Amino acid sequence: MNWTMRGRCWKFGDNLSLDDDILEFAKVFVEGVRVSDPNYLKKHVFTNLIPDFPERAKPGDIVVAGKRFGQGNPHIYGLLGMAGLGLGLIAESVPHFTYRMIVAAGLPTLPFFNDIGAFVEDGDELRVNFKTGEVENLSRGARCESEPLPDVLREIIGTGGFLPALKKRLTDMNTI
Amino acid sequence: MGMTLTEKIMARASGRDKLAAGEIVYPEADLATIHDLYVVEADRQLTELGVERPWDPERVFVCFDHDTIPQTVAVANRAKQIREIVKRWGVKHFFGPGRGQGHVFPMEIGIVKPGECVLAYDIHVTNYGAVGCLGLALVFEFPAVLATGSHWLKTPETIRVNLRGKLPPGVGIRDAAARIIHETGPDAADYRVFEYAGDALAHLGVDARVKLCNLPIEIGAKSAIVPADDAVAGWMRERNLDGFEAMQSDPDAVFTETYEFDLSEMEPTVALPPRPENVVPLGEAIGVPVHAAYLGSCAADQYEDMAEAAEILRGKKLAPGVRMIVTPGSREVLARCVEDGLMDVFCEAGAMVGPPGCGPCAIGRGGPLADGETCIATVTRNDVGRMGSREARIYLASAATVAASAVRGAIADPRDFLA
């Protein structure tokens, strides 16, 4: 996996909710059954905030959020949709359960980046190295960094998220 | 150094003698619980992993509590599919629709017991803390538990919450629980277990303890627990359930923080939309007109909740233009409401009684809110869209406040009805 991403900054505020701001929970259901396919979910990411977000967002773009990104019932679906769009995520903070779901969704992230909001504006061009924690603001010629994810969690993201990582574990355990 | 109750339960489930907060372990589930909204998805994921049956079908619990009465053919077809999957899996603890809410009735019939470690799909498994059982949710990662019986978990730190005093009349334990999560707040609660202690527990039975264990998850706590004591033993004896070995935190266990609350100083509260931690004194919302009132969900569907609401509703009618839905938490709760005349009170007031289960708390199932409507409810959360329309507003309150507001047609103080 290439841990460096380059793209547009989509800047949001604090307390984005998993079940409405990031992806409206009712849209997870198709014919009464929940769908966890990122290719379906990506069509509904952030549409309650920016109706044409899925069309405008490009792989490599970076979502920059404030404090408690993904608060609420820790449904993973919006995070899977973000991964489906090929986005990266930087936040000032995330609740622990959401942190776990971000890893499970295979979404590259720097989840506890102090004051990142003061460093970027919506529309800036960013280059982010999720392995080292370094962020370059190409629009402003500035750089800053935060602690990257521990290798053990980054490896789960690199494998593609929870299910591929579990599959590998089961193979390693030789239980199937 | 001693261990907290949570550390003890997780150590035992992980085959360890000692365990400290922060250590990552793979506790094996004494019981693994999932509900109807998730079974098909779980089976798809297991199939993708090449797993045909759960690691130990004797320890798997499945119940229909979200879509109790299918509203569409698609949902009915899914229900049929769930029954086929459950049969193929060989699930020992399977309960169809109408049996009850999955975070309530398993305690009443002894499927979950003090000292056990339950791993769950759904976050409200923390309810089991009311009988001294540790409930830990894994949501999307739950297939790991079905496949192997376990998954990695970081041992959480514990917050001690000491309660003293007795609640004044008209103030529900839900009000106290709301005040507690408001004062601790999301930052302190994040990934910690709330462990309750103090003299007040002598007056708080299992029904009350469920509220104390249900609310912290809404602000990010990992779980909540009350050490099982004589009150739990008595409650279990009434239900002909086996006894248990008492477990509690060691005197020198490490608690990250300790909070003190005096229940005698509690007042009615309401959580303003759209977040459960937006708790304010009820006075700040008095008079807000309501279109719908709902009593139920795993946060308030036990007998004491029903009785608390019935005390207000007795001999009264719902305000014109207000509809009210009541969903008892289990067949046992429903039967007792019938025996004790509570059902008459609800019916005479004009309330509708739905089948035991999650009710409209599950994204409006069986009674969604319309655009522009306001609901006063005992549900778990008040996010945008939680009970239907994204243009509806949900105020969270105690069973008594929900009942008082339904009668008044606007958010009202239950103490005004207890003269």
PDB file of C-alpha atoms in Angstrom, chain B residues 5 9 113-116 128-134 225-228 232:
ATOM      1  CA  LEU B   5     -14.187  -6.269  38.539  1.00  0.00           C
ATOM      2  CA  ILE B   9     -13.871 -10.947  34.423  1.00  0.00           C
ATOM      3  CA  LYS B 113     -25.243 -14.425  34.669  1.00  0.00           C
ATOM      4  CA  PRO B 114     -23.123 -12.454  37.109  1.00  0.00           C
ATOM      5  CA  GLY B 115     -19.386 -12.648  36.403  1.00  0.00           C
ATOM      6  CA  GLU B 116     -19.772 -13.653  32.773  1.00  0.00           C
ATOM      7  CA  TYR B 128     -26.138  -6.861  31.386  1.00  0.00           C
ATOM      8  CA  GLY B 129     -23.933  -4.937  33.811  1.00  0.00           C
ATOM      9  CA  ALA B 130     -27.114  -4.629  35.887  1.00  0.00           C
ATOM     10  CA  VAL B 131     -26.596  -8.238  37.016  1.00  0.00           C
ATOM     11  CA  GLY B 132     -22.808  -7.963  37.304  1.00  0.00           C
ATOM     12  CA  CYS B 133     -22.117  -9.373  33.846  1.00  0.00           C
ATOM     13  CA  LEU B 134     -19.559  -7.623  31.625  1.00  0.00           C
ATOM     14  CA  ILE B 225     -21.312  -2.701  35.592  1.00  0.00           C
ATOM     15  CA  VAL B 226     -22.764  -2.990  39.085  1.00  0.00           C
ATOM     16  CA  PRO B 227     -21.204  -5.771  41.166  1.00  0.00           C
ATOM     17  CA  ALA B 228     -23.882  -8.399  41.760  1.00  0.00           C
ATOM     18  CA  VAL B 232     -29.382  -9.297  42.407  1.00  0.00           C
TER      19      VAL B 232
END
